CSV table of C-alpha atoms in Angstrom, one decimal:
chain,number,residue,atom,x,y,z
U,1,UNK,CA,128.1,94.3,80.1
U,2,UNK,CA,128.3,92.8,82.9
U,3,UNK,CA,131.5,92.9,85.8
U,4,UNK,CA,132.6,88.8,85.5
U,5,UNK,CA,129.5,87.3,86.1
U,6,UNK,CA,129.1,84.3,83.3
U,7,UNK,CA,126.8,82.4,82.2
U,8,UNK,CA,125.5,79.7,84.4
U,9,UNK,CA,126.4,76.1,83.4
U,10,UNK,CA,124.4,73.2,84.6
U,11,UNK,CA,127.6,71.1,86.0
U,12,UNK,CA,127.7,73.9,88.3
U,13,UNK,CA,123.7,73.5,90.4
U,14,UNK,CA,123.0,70.6,92.1
U,15,UNK,CA,119.7,69.3,92.0
U,16,UNK,CA,116.6,69.7,95.1
U,17,UNK,CA,114.6,66.7,96.3
U,18,UNK,CA,110.9,67.8,96.1
U,19,UNK,CA,111.2,71.1,93.6
U,20,UNK,CA,110.2,70.5,90.0
U,21,UNK,CA,111.3,73.7,87.2
U,22,UNK,CA,109.0,74.2,84.1
U,23,UNK,CA,109.7,77.2,81.7
U,24,UNK,CA,107.7,78.5,78.8
U,25,UNK,CA,107.8,80.7,75.8
U,26,UNK,CA,104.0,82.2,76.3
U,27,UNK,CA,104.2,85.9,74.1
U,28,UNK,CA,103.3,87.5,77.3
U,29,UNK,CA,105.5,91.0,75.7
U,30,UNK,CA,107.8,89.3,73.6
U,31,UNK,CA,106.9,86.7,70.9
U,32,UNK,CA,110.4,85.2,71.1
U,33,UNK,CA,111.3,85.1,75.0
U,34,UNK,CA,111.4,82.0,78.0
U,35,UNK,CA,108.2,84.6,80.0
U,36,UNK,CA,106.5,81.7,82.0
U,37,UNK,CA,108.2,79.8,84.6
U,38,UNK,CA,106.4,77.3,86.8
U,39,UNK,CA,107.7,75.8,90.2
U,40,UNK,CA,105.7,72.6,91.3
U,41,UNK,CA,106.4,72.2,95.0
U,42,UNK,CA,106.6,68.7,97.3
U,43,UNK,CA,104.0,68.0,99.5
U,44,UNK,CA,106.0,68.7,103.4
U,45,UNK,CA,107.8,71.8,102.1
U,46,UNK,CA,108.4,75.1,103.9
U,47,UNK,CA,107.9,78.5,102.1
U,48,UNK,CA,108.8,81.7,103.5
U,49,UNK,CA,109.0,85.0,101.8
U,50,UNK,CA,110.7,89.0,102.3
U,51,UNK,CA,109.0,90.9,99.7
U,52,UNK,CA,109.4,94.8,99.6
U,53,UNK,CA,108.8,97.7,101.1
U,54,UNK,CA,106.7,100.4,99.1
U,55,UNK,CA,103.0,101.3,99.1
U,56,UNK,CA,102.8,100.6,95.8
U,57,UNK,CA,103.3,97.2,96.2
U,58,UNK,CA,102.5,95.0,92.8
U,59,UNK,CA,99.4,92.8,93.3
U,60,UNK,CA,101.1,89.5,93.4
U,61,UNK,CA,102.7,90.7,95.8
U,62,UNK,CA,99.9,91.5,97.9
U,63,UNK,CA,98.6,88.4,97.2
U,64,UNK,CA,102.2,86.1,98.4
U,65,UNK,CA,101.2,87.8,101.1
U,66,UNK,CA,97.8,86.7,102.1
U,67,UNK,CA,98.9,83.4,100.8
U,68,UNK,CA,101.2,83.5,102.1
U,69,UNK,CA,99.3,83.6,105.4
U,70,UNK,CA,96.7,81.7,105.3
U,71,UNK,CA,99.1,78.7,106.9
U,72,UNK,CA,97.7,75.3,104.1
U,73,UNK,CA,101.4,74.9,102.5
U,74,UNK,CA,103.1,76.3,99.5
U,75,UNK,CA,102.8,73.9,96.7
U,76,UNK,CA,103.0,76.2,93.5
U,77,UNK,CA,104.6,79.5,92.2
U,78,UNK,CA,104.5,81.0,88.6
U,79,UNK,CA,106.4,83.9,87.1
U,80,UNK,CA,105.8,86.3,84.4
U,81,UNK,CA,107.9,88.5,83.2
U,82,UNK,CA,107.3,91.2,80.3
U,83,UNK,CA,104.4,92.7,82.8
U,84,UNK,CA,104.8,94.0,86.3
U,85,UNK,CA,100.9,94.2,87.4
U,86,UNK,CA,101.7,96.9,89.8
U,87,UNK,CA,99.7,100.1,89.9
U,88,UNK,CA,96.6,98.8,88.8
U,89,UNK,CA,94.4,98.9,91.1
U,90,UNK,CA,91.8,96.1,92.4
U,91,UNK,CA,91.5,94.8,88.2
U,92,UNK,CA,95.9,93.3,88.9
U,93,UNK,CA,94.6,92.1,92.4
U,94,UNK,CA,91.7,90.0,90.6
U,95,UNK,CA,94.0,88.9,87.7
U,96,UNK,CA,97.0,88.4,89.7
U,97,UNK,CA,94.6,85.4,91.7
U,98,UNK,CA,93.3,84.6,88.5
U,99,UNK,CA,96.3,83.0,87.8
U,100,UNK,CA,96.4,81.2,91.3
U,101,UNK,CA,93.2,79.5,90.5
U,102,UNK,CA,94.6,78.6,86.5
U,103,UNK,CA,97.2,76.7,88.0
U,104,UNK,CA,95.3,75.6,91.2
U,105,UNK,CA,92.7,74.2,89.3
U,106,UNK,CA,95.7,72.3,87.0
U,107,UNK,CA,97.5,71.0,89.6
U,108,UNK,CA,94.3,70.0,92.0
U,109,UNK,CA,95.7,72.7,95.0
U,110,UNK,CA,94.6,75.2,96.5
U,111,UNK,CA,94.6,78.5,95.0
U,112,UNK,CA,95.4,79.7,98.5
U,113,UNK,CA,98.7,77.3,97.8
U,114,UNK,CA,100.1,79.4,95.1
U,115,UNK,CA,102.0,82.1,94.7
U,116,UNK,CA,102.3,84.9,91.9
U,117,UNK,CA,105.4,87.2,90.8
U,118,UNK,CA,106.1,89.6,88.1
U,119,UNK,CA,108.2,91.9,86.4
U,120,UNK,CA,108.2,94.6,83.9
U,121,UNK,CA,106.5,97.2,83.4
U,122,UNK,CA,104.4,99.4,86.4
U,123,UNK,CA,100.7,100.2,85.1
U,124,UNK,CA,100.1,98.1,82.2
U,125,UNK,CA,97.0,95.2,82.6
U,126,UNK,CA,98.2,91.6,83.0
U,127,UNK,CA,97.6,89.7,80.6
U,128,UNK,CA,96.8,86.9,82.5
U,129,UNK,CA,95.0,84.7,78.9
U,130,UNK,CA,98.4,84.8,78.1
U,131,UNK,CA,100.2,83.7,81.1
U,132,UNK,CA,96.6,80.7,81.9
U,133,UNK,CA,97.2,80.0,78.7
U,134,UNK,CA,101.0,78.8,78.7
U,135,UNK,CA,100.5,76.8,81.8
U,136,UNK,CA,99.7,73.5,80.1
U,137,UNK,CA,103.0,73.7,78.2
U,138,UNK,CA,105.3,74.9,81.9
U,139,UNK,CA,104.5,71.7,83.8
U,140,UNK,CA,104.9,69.5,80.7
U,141,UNK,CA,108.5,70.8,81.1
U,142,UNK,CA,108.4,70.8,84.2
U,143,UNK,CA,108.1,66.7,83.7
U,144,UNK,CA,110.4,66.6,81.1
U,145,UNK,CA,114.2,68.7,82.0
U,146,UNK,CA,116.7,67.6,84.0
U,147,UNK,CA,116.4,69.3,87.2
U,148,UNK,CA,119.4,71.2,87.0
U,149,UNK,CA,118.8,72.7,83.3
U,150,UNK,CA,115.5,73.5,84.8
U,151,UNK,CA,117.5,75.7,86.6
U,152,UNK,CA,119.1,77.8,84.8
U,153,UNK,CA,115.4,77.7,82.3
U,154,UNK,CA,114.0,79.5,84.9
U,155,UNK,CA,117.1,81.6,85.4
U,156,UNK,CA,115.6,82.6,82.1
U,157,UNK,CA,113.0,82.6,82.1
U,158,UNK,CA,112.6,85.0,84.9
U,159,UNK,CA,114.9,87.7,83.1
U,160,UNK,CA,113.2,91.4,82.3
U,161,UNK,CA,117.3,93.8,81.7
U,162,UNK,CA,119.4,91.0,83.3
U,163,UNK,CA,121.7,90.1,80.2
U,164,UNK,CA,122.3,87.6,82.5
U,165,UNK,CA,121.1,84.8,83.9
U,166,UNK,CA,121.8,84.6,87.3
U,167,UNK,CA,122.3,81.0,89.3
U,168,UNK,CA,123.7,80.3,92.2
U,169,UNK,CA,124.7,76.4,93.9
U,170,UNK,CA,126.0,75.1,96.5
U,171,UNK,CA,126.7,71.6,98.7
U,172,UNK,CA,126.8,71.8,102.9
U,173,UNK,CA,126.7,68.0,105.8
U,174,UNK,CA,124.3,68.7,107.7
U,175,UNK,CA,125.1,64.9,110.5
U,176,UNK,CA,126.0,63.2,107.5
U,177,UNK,CA,124.0,63.8,105.7
U,178,UNK,CA,124.3,66.2,102.3
U,179,UNK,CA,122.1,68.8,101.2
U,180,UNK,CA,122.6,71.1,98.4
U,181,UNK,CA,121.1,75.0,97.8
U,182,UNK,CA,120.3,76.1,94.9
U,183,UNK,CA,118.6,79.6,93.5
U,184,UNK,CA,117.9,82.0,91.3
U,185,UNK,CA,117.9,85.9,91.2
U,186,UNK,CA,116.8,88.0,89.1
U,187,UNK,CA,117.4,91.7,88.2
U,188,UNK,CA,120.0,94.4,87.4
U,189,UNK,CA,118.0,98.1,87.4
U,190,UNK,CA,115.3,100.3,89.8
U,191,UNK,CA,117.5,97.7,92.9
U,192,UNK,CA,118.1,99.6,96.3
U,193,UNK,CA,117.5,97.2,99.7
U,194,UNK,CA,114.9,97.3,101.5
U,195,UNK,CA,114.2,94.4,99.7
U,196,UNK,CA,116.9,95.3,97.3
U,197,UNK,CA,112.9,94.8,90.1
U,198,UNK,CA,114.5,92.1,92.3
U,199,UNK,CA,113.2,89.2,92.4
U,200,UNK,CA,115.2,85.8,93.8
U,201,UNK,CA,114.9,82.0,95.2
U,202,UNK,CA,116.6,79.7,96.8
U,203,UNK,CA,115.3,76.5,97.9
U,204,UNK,CA,116.9,73.4,100.1
U,205,UNK,CA,115.9,69.9,100.4
U,206,UNK,CA,117.4,70.0,104.7
U,207,UNK,CA,114.8,69.3,106.7
U,208,UNK,CA,114.0,72.8,108.1
U,209,UNK,CA,110.7,72.9,110.9
U,210,UNK,CA,107.8,75.6,109.3
U,211,UNK,CA,108.7,78.2,113.0
U,212,UNK,CA,112.3,78.4,112.0
U,213,UNK,CA,111.4,80.4,108.1
U,214,UNK,CA,110.4,82.9,108.9
U,215,UNK,CA,113.8,83.8,110.7
U,216,UNK,CA,116.1,82.3,108.0
U,217,UNK,CA,114.3,83.6,104.6
U,218,UNK,CA,114.7,87.4,107.6
U,219,UNK,CA,119.0,86.3,108.0
U,220,UNK,CA,119.1,85.3,104.7
U,221,UNK,CA,117.4,88.2,103.3
U,222,UNK,CA,120.0,90.9,105.0
U,223,UNK,CA,122.9,89.4,105.0
U,224,UNK,CA,123.0,89.2,101.3
U,225,UNK,CA,119.6,90.4,99.0
U,226,UNK,CA,119.2,94.3,102.2
U,227,UNK,CA,123.3,95.0,100.8
U,228,UNK,CA,123.2,95.6,97.3
U,229,UNK,CA,122.0,99.1,95.1
U,230,UNK,CA,122.0,99.8,92.2
U,231,UNK,CA,120.7,102.8,90.7
U,232,UNK,CA,118.6,103.3,94.7
U,233,UNK,CA,115.3,102.9,93.3
U,234,UNK,CA,113.3,100.7,95.8
U,235,UNK,CA,111.0,98.1,93.1
U,236,UNK,CA,107.1,97.9,93.8
U,237,UNK,CA,108.1,94.0,93.1
U,238,UNK,CA,110.6,93.1,94.9
U,239,UNK,CA,110.3,89.0,96.2
U,240,UNK,CA,112.9,86.4,97.9
U,241,UNK,CA,111.3,83.2,99.0
U,242,UNK,CA,112.8,80.9,100.3
U,243,UNK,CA,112.4,76.6,100.8
U,244,UNK,CA,112.4,74.6,102.4
U,245,UNK,CA,111.8,70.3,100.9
U,246,UNK,CA,112.3,68.3,103.9
U,247,UNK,CA,113.4,66.0,101.6
U,248,UNK,CA,117.2,66.0,103.7
U,249,UNK,CA,117.4,62.1,105.5
U,250,UNK,CA,118.4,64.4,108.8
U,251,UNK,CA,117.0,65.3,112.2
U,252,UNK,CA,114.8,68.3,111.5
U,253,UNK,CA,116.8,71.8,112.2
U,254,UNK,CA,114.8,73.7,114.9
U,255,UNK,CA,117.6,76.5,115.7
U,256,UNK,CA,119.3,78.7,114.0
U,257,UNK,CA,122.2,79.1,116.8
U,258,UNK,CA,122.9,75.3,116.6
U,259,UNK,CA,125.7,73.8,114.7
U,260,UNK,CA,123.9,72.6,112.0
U,261,UNK,CA,121.5,75.0,112.2
U,262,UNK,CA,124.9,77.4,110.9
U,263,UNK,CA,125.9,75.7,108.4
U,264,UNK,CA,122.5,75.7,106.9
U,265,UNK,CA,122.9,79.8,107.1
U,266,UNK,CA,126.5,79.9,106.1
U,267,UNK,CA,125.3,77.8,102.8
U,268,UNK,CA,122.6,79.8,101.9
U,269,UNK,CA,124.3,83.4,102.6
U,270,UNK,CA,127.0,81.8,100.3
U,271,UNK,CA,123.9,81.1,97.5
U,272,UNK,CA,122.0,84.7,98.3
U,273,UNK,CA,125.3,87.6,98.6
U,274,UNK,CA,126.0,85.3,94.9
U,275,UNK,CA,122.8,85.6,93.6
U,276,UNK,CA,122.2,89.0,94.9
U,277,UNK,CA,126.1,90.0,93.9
U,278,UNK,CA,125.7,89.1,90.5
U,279,UNK,CA,122.5,91.4,90.6
U,280,UNK,CA,125.6,94.2,90.6
U,281,UNK,CA,127.3,93.0,88.6
U,282,UNK,CA,124.9,92.9,85.5
U,283,UNK,CA,124.3,96.3,86.7
U,284,UNK,CA,122.4,98.5,83.8
U,285,UNK,CA,126.0,99.6,81.9
U,286,UNK,CA,127.5,98.2,85.4
U,287,UNK,CA,131.5,98.7,83.9
U,288,UNK,CA,132.9,98.2,87.6
U,289,UNK,CA,131.9,96.5,91.0
U,290,UNK,CA,132.8,98.5,93.7
U,291,UNK,CA,132.9,96.7,97.8
U,292,UNK,CA,131.6,99.4,99.9
U,293,UNK,CA,133.5,98.5,104.1
U,294,UNK,CA,133.4,100.4,106.3
U,295,UNK,CA,134.3,99.6,109.9
U,296,UNK,CA,134.7,101.6,113.6
U,297,UNK,CA,131.2,102.6,113.6
U,298,UNK,CA,129.2,102.8,116.4
U,299,UNK,CA,126.6,100.8,115.2
U,300,UNK,CA,126.0,98.3,112.0
U,301,UNK,CA,123.3,101.0,110.9
U,302,UNK,CA,125.7,103.4,110.8
U,303,UNK,CA,128.6,102.1,109.6
U,304,UNK,CA,125.6,100.4,106.3
U,305,UNK,CA,124.2,104.1,106.7
U,306,UNK,CA,128.1,105.6,105.9
U,307,UNK,CA,128.0,102.9,103.2
U,308,UNK,CA,125.3,103.8,100.6
U,309,UNK,CA,125.4,106.6,101.2
U,310,UNK,CA,128.3,106.8,98.9
U,311,UNK,CA,126.7,103.8,97.4
U,312,UNK,CA,124.2,105.9,95.8
U,313,UNK,CA,126.3,109.2,94.7
U,314,UNK,CA,125.3,109.7,91.1
U,315,UNK,CA,129.0,111.9,92.1
U,316,UNK,CA,130.9,109.0,93.0
U,317,UNK,CA,129.1,106.7,90.5
U,318,UNK,CA,130.7,108.4,87.8
U,319,UNK,CA,133.2,109.4,89.0
U,320,UNK,CA,134.2,105.4,89.1
U,321,UNK,CA,132.4,104.9,85.6
U,322,UNK,CA,135.7,107.7,84.4
U,323,UNK,CA,138.0,105.7,85.9
U,324,UNK,CA,138.8,109.6,87.7
U,325,UNK,CA,141.1,110.4,90.7
U,326,UNK,CA,138.0,112.8,92.6
U,327,UNK,CA,137.9,111.6,95.5
U,328,UNK,CA,136.6,114.3,98.0
U,329,UNK,CA,133.4,113.4,96.9
U,330,UNK,CA,133.2,110.5,99.1
U,331,UNK,CA,133.9,112.1,102.0
U,332,UNK,CA,131.4,114.7,101.0
U,333,UNK,CA,129.1,111.8,100.8
U,334,UNK,CA,129.8,110.8,103.9
U,335,UNK,CA,129.4,113.7,105.7
U,336,UNK,CA,126.0,114.5,104.2
U,337,UNK,CA,124.9,111.1,106.8
U,338,UNK,CA,123.6,111.4,110.7
U,339,UNK,CA,126.3,108.5,111.6
U,340,UNK,CA,128.2,110.0,114.4
U,341,UNK,CA,132.0,110.5,114.0
U,342,UNK,CA,134.6,113.3,114.4
U,343,UNK,CA,135.6,114.2,110.3
U,344,UNK,CA,139.1,115.0,111.8
U,345,UNK,CA,138.8,111.0,112.0
U,346,UNK,CA,137.9,108.9,109.4
U,347,UNK,CA,140.6,107.0,108.0
U,348,UNK,CA,139.5,105.8,103.8
U,349,UNK,CA,141.3,104.0,101.3
U,350,UNK,CA,140.9,102.7,97.8
U,351,UNK,CA,142.3,99.5,96.4
U,352,UNK,CA,144.7,99.4,99.2
U,353,UNK,CA,145.9,103.4,98.9
U,354,UNK,CA,145.2,105.9,101.7
U,355,UNK,CA,144.1,108.2,100.0
U,356,UNK,CA,142.5,110.4,103.4
U,357,UNK,CA,143.7,110.6,107.1
U,358,UNK,CA,142.4,112.6,109.7
U,359,UNK,CA,140.3,115.0,107.4
U,360,UNK,CA,143.0,115.2,105.4
U,361,UNK,CA,145.4,114.4,102.9
U,362,UNK,CA,147.0,111.1,102.7
U,363,UNK,CA,149.7,108.7,101.2
U,364,UNK,CA,150.6,108.5,97.1
U,365,UNK,CA,147.2,108.4,95.2
U,366,UNK,CA,149.1,108.6,91.9
U,367,UNK,CA,149.2,104.8,92.9
U,368,UNK,CA,146.1,104.9,92.6
U,369,UNK,CA,145.0,102.9,89.8
U,370,UNK,CA,140.7,103.0,88.4
U,371,UNK,CA,140.6,101.3,85.8
U,372,UNK,CA,140.3,98.0,86.9
U,373,UNK,CA,136.1,96.7,87.1
U,374,UNK,CA,136.5,95.3,90.3
U,375,UNK,CA,137.2,98.4,92.9
U,376,UNK,CA,137.2,98.8,96.5
U,377,UNK,CA,136.4,101.6,98.8
U,378,UNK,CA,138.2,101.1,102.6
U,379,UNK,CA,137.0,103.2,105.5
U,380,UNK,CA,137.4,103.3,109.7
U,381,UNK,CA,135.4,105.9,111.6
U,382,UNK,CA,137.5,105.1,114.4
U,383,UNK,CA,134.5,105.7,116.6
U,384,UNK,CA,133.0,101.9,117.4
U,385,UNK,CA,133.3,98.3,116.8
U,386,UNK,CA,131.2,97.8,114.1
U,387,UNK,CA,131.7,97.7,110.2
U,388,UNK,CA,129.3,96.6,107.6
U,389,UNK,CA,129.3,96.1,103.7
U,390,UNK,CA,127.7,97.1,100.6
U,391,UNK,CA,128.2,95.9,96.9
U,392,UNK,CA,127.5,98.7,94.0
U,393,UNK,CA,128.2,99.5,90.2
U,394,UNK,CA,129.1,102.8,88.9
U,395,UNK,CA,127.1,105.2,86.7
U,396,UNK,CA,127.3,104.9,82.8
U,397,UNK,CA,126.1,105.9,79.8
U,398,UNK,CA,124.5,103.0,79.4
U,399,UNK,CA,122.3,102.8,82.2
U,400,UNK,CA,120.5,105.9,80.7
U,401,UNK,CA,119.8,105.1,77.5
U,402,UNK,CA,118.4,101.5,78.5
U,403,UNK,CA,116.5,103.7,81.7
U,404,UNK,CA,114.8,106.0,78.9
U,405,UNK,CA,113.3,104.0,76.3
U,406,UNK,CA,112.7,101.1,78.7
U,407,UNK,CA,108.8,100.5,78.1
U,408,UNK,CA,109.1,101.4,74.4
């Protein structure tokens, strides 16, 4: 079950010149599902990535970092679902690298120009022989499918416990040129920023100076995937990759502070936020989509800390699942943080109804209807001028059922 989330329509997605995608069934874990995706990137593109901060990061994450640091120019990506290739030691690294070698040989490029990604069950050997055997079919599919449909197929091909594929797209004017932005993501559980098991890929045909790509990817991650949480668990495989193919006919963007840089950043943020919030809407067992806005903090970091204290509280999340106005749990969660504020000078509102002011009940709580699937929590710390917004969902029976039997 997802919260107000529909499968993507190819007609709503814009083609990205310089990117081709092929998807196939390689039988990595199940015989009857799309589970292998190959992304082919034209020469001259700029690529950057942001990855999990989990110290047990998966083998493909380690290899991706190495290959991005090599400076050879990324020309392809290979993504498998069904197996995370995490907690697999040196053998896992060896298999991730052999996967890159195989795709590089097929495309006549260097292995360092290939980025590998895996998602699925942790601590199981990667069946790289099946991945390698499936590559020809995926490469062939990249040449035989319309670009928009390729993005939809890829959104399906990277799913694990997702119930709905996730894709988003927009266009923006850079000077007199129309620039396209399209992306996909996957994730439903084990979602906690640092990065927020999630994968995200956003591509644009805009011309972006290579030196700007790291700043761009960090800004996009910070404004989208690092503003969501489902269950507070940071995955071993989280990866977010940004691709600029440099195919659009406009002068290269060299600063995000320029008018052109800001226009592109906002368009790409729109897509990244839509993808990130789709993960929350599709959170395992979710019945509510909860937006937590905290303002009046001394710093944005403190505001975010307060928002996450609420978002990660099992008591708060289960109360919203039951539509139970046990709203003192919100104050209790706020009080666990180290944010600087006066407990007798904060305001709390739910769906626009003030429920607490100056540390005591306020308003008419009988007016609060928690049955809608969309919930908004507004906190004013009344201590400063900063703010932060985090989105999350509720904690349900279905989440427990899904994760109690995930590997079996």
